Coordinates of C-alpha atoms in Angstrom, one line a residue:
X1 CA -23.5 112.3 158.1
X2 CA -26.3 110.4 160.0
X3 CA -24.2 107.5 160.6
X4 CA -21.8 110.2 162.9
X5 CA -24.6 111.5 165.1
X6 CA -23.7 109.7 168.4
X7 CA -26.2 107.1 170.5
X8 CA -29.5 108.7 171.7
X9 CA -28.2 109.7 174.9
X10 CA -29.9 108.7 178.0
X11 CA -28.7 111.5 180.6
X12 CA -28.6 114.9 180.9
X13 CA -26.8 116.9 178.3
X14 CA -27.5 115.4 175.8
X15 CA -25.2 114.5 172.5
X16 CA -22.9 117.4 173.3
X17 CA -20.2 115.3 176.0
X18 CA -19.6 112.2 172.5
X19 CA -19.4 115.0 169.9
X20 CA -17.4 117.3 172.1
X21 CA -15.4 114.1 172.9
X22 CA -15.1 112.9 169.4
X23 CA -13.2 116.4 168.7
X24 CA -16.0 118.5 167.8
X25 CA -16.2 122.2 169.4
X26 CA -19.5 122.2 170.6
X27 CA -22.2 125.0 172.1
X28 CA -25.3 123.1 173.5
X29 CA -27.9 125.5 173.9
X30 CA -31.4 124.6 176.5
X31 CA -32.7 126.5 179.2
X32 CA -32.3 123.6 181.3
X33 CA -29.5 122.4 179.8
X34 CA -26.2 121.4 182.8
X35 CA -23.7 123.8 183.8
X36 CA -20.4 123.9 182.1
X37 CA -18.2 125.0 179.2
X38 CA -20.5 123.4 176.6
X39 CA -23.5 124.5 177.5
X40 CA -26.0 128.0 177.2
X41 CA -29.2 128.2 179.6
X42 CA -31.0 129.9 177.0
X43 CA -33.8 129.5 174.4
X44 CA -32.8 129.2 170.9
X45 CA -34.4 132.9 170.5
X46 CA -32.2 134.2 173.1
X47 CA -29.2 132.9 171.9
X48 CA -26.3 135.6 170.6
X49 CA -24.1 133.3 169.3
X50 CA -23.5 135.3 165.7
X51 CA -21.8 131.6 164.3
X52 CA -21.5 130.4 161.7
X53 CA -21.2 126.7 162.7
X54 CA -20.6 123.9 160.9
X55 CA -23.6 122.4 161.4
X56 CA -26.8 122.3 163.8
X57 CA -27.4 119.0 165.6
X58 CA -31.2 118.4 167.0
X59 CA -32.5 116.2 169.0
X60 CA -36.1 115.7 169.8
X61 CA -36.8 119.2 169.7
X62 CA -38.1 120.8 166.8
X63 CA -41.9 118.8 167.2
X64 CA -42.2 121.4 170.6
X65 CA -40.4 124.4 169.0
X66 CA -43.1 126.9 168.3
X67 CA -43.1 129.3 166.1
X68 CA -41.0 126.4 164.0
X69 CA -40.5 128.4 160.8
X70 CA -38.5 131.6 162.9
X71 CA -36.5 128.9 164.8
X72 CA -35.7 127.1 161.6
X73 CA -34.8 130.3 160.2
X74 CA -32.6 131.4 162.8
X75 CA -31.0 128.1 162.4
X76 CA -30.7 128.1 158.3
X77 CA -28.3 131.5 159.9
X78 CA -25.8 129.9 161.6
X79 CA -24.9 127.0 159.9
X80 CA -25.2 125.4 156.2
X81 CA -26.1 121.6 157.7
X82 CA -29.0 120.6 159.8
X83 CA -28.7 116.7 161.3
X84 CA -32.1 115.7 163.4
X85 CA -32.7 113.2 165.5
X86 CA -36.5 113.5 165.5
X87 CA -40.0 111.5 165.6
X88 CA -43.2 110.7 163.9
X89 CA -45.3 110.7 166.8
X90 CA -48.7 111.1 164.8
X91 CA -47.4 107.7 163.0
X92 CA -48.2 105.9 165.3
X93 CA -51.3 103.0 164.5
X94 CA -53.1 100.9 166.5
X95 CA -51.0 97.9 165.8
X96 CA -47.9 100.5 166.9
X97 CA -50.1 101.5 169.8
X98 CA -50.9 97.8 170.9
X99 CA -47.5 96.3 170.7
X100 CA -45.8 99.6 173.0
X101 CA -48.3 99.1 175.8
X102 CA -48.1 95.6 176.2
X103 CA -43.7 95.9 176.3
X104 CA -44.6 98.9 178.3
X105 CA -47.1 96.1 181.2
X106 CA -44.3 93.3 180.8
X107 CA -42.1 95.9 181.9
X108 CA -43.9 97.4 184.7
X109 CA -44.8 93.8 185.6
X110 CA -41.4 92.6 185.9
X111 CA -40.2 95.9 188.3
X112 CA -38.7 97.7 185.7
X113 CA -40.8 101.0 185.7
X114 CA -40.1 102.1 181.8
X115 CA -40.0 106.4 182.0
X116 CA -42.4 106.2 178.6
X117 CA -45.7 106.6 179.6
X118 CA -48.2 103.9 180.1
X119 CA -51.0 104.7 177.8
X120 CA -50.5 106.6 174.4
X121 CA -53.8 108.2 174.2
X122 CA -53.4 110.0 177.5
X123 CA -50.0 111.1 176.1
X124 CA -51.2 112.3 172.8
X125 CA -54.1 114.7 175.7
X126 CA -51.4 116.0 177.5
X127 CA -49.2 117.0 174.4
X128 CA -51.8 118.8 171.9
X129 CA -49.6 121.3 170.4
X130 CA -46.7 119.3 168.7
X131 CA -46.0 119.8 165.6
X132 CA -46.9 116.6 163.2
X133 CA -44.1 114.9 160.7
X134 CA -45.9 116.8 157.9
X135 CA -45.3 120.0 159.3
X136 CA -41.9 119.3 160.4
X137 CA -41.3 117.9 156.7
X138 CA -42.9 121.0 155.1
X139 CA -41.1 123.2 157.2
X140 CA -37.6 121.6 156.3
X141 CA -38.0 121.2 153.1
X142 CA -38.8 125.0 152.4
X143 CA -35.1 125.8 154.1
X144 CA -33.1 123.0 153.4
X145 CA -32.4 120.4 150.4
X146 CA -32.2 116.8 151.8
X147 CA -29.4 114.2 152.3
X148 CA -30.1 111.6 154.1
X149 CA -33.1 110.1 155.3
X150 CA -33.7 106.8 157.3
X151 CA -36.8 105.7 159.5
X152 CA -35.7 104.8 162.9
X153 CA -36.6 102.6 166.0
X154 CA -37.6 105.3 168.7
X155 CA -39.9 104.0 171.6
X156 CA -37.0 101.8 173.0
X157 CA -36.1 105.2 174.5
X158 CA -39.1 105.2 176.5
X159 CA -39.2 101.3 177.6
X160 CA -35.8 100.5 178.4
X161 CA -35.8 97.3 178.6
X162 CA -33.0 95.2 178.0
X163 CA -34.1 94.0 174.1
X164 CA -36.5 96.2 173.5
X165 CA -34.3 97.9 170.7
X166 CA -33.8 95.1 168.7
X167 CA -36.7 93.8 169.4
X168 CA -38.8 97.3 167.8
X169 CA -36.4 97.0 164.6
X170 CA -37.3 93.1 164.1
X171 CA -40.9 93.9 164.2
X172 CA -40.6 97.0 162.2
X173 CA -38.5 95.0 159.5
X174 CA -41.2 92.7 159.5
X175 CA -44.1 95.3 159.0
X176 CA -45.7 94.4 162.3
X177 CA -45.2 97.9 163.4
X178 CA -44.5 101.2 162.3
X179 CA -41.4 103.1 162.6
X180 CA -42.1 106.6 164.6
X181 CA -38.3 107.9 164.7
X182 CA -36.3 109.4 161.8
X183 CA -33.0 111.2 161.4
X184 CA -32.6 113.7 158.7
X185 CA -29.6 115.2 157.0
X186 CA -30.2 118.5 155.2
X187 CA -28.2 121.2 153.5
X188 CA -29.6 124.7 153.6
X189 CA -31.5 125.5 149.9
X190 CA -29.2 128.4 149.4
X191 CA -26.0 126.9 150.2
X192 CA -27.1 124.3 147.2
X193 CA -28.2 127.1 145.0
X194 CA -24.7 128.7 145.4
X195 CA -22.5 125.6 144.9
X196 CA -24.6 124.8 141.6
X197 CA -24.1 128.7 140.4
X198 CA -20.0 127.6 140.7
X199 CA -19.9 125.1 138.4

C-alpha cells in the first residue's frame, strides 16, 4: 500500500497527475488546488462528494486540519483506507535541528536558495497551532486499525539539494538524526470489525 503512494511531488497538484496517470480515477480536493478535471476548490467540509472511494490519499495535511477529529470523520465516510504522507514536526531534536540548518547555510552559500526555512525555531513561532504526532496518532487510531507504518526522510523536501535525500536517510540509519516524516496505512475500525464478524 505505502510502497504505491507516488514521489512527494514537488509542483502544484500534488499526487493526483501519477495516480490519475497510473490508472487511478482521482478527485483532489484544496481550495487552492489547479484548475481541471481532477481537481475541487473546496475545503474538505465543503466538499459534496457522497463517495464512497476506495481510498483517501493525504499528504501533509492533516497536522493543519482543525477540528481533526470531524475531518477524520468525514473521511472514515467515504472511504474504508486512509494512506498519509505526513510529519513529526515536534520530533525534531537539537541534533535534528543542528544538522538541517547547517545543509540549509551550505545551500544558501552555494546559490541554491533551499524553499525550507532557514531557522527552525522561527518556524515552530510562526506555526503554533499544528497538531503534534501524538495527536495525529491518537486521532487515527480511534478511527482506523493500522497497516503499515514506516519512518521516513522528510526535510529533503525543504533543502533540495542535489544529495540531500540520501544523505538525511544515511544519517538517520546511523542514529545521527531523527526521522520527522512517516507514511501510514490504515483501514477504518469498522470496516475490520465487519470483516472479522464474516468469518
Amino acid at each position: 500500500m505505502l510502497s504505491e503512494l507516488p514521489p512527494a511531488p514537488r509542483r502544484a497538484g500534488g499526487v493526483a497527475p501519477a495516480l490519475a496517470a497510473a490508472g487511478h480515477d482521482v478527485l483532489a480536493v484544496d481550495p487552492e488546488a489547479p484548475s481541471g478535471a481532477l481537481y475541487r476548490q473546496v475545503t474538505l467540509g465543503e466538499l459534496d462528494e457522497p463517495g464512497p472511494f476506495d481510498a483517501v490519499v493525504a499528504g501533509r495535511v492533516l497536522h493543519h486540519v482543525d477540528p481533526l477529529g470531524a475531518a477524520l470523520d468525514k473521511l472514515v465516510g467515504l472511504a474504508p483506507l486512509i494512506l498519509l504522507d505526513e510529519f513529526a514536526w515536534n520530533h525534531m531534536d537539537g541534533p535534528t535541528v543542528d544538522w538541517y540548518e547547517s545543509q540549509h547555510r551550505v545551500l544558501a552559500a552555494a546559490g541554491r536558495e533551499p524553499k525550507g526555512p532557514s531557522s527552525l525555531a522561527d518556524w515552530r513561532a510562526r506555526h503554533p497551532d499544528l497538531h503534534p504526532y501524538e495527536t495525529l496518532r491518537r486521532e487515527l487510531d480511534a478511527r482506523y486499525e493500522e497497516r503499515r507504518f514506516e519512518w521516513r526522510p522528510y526535510f529533503y523536501r525543504w533543502l533540495g539539494g542535489p544529495a540531500t535525500e540520501p544523505l538525511e536517510q544515511a544519517l538517520i540509519s546511523a542514529g545521527a538524526i531523527r526521522p520527522i516524516g512517516f507514511r501510514y496505512a490504515g483501514v477504518r475500525t469498522e470496516t475490520v470489525r465487519s470483516s472479522a464478524d464474516a468469518r
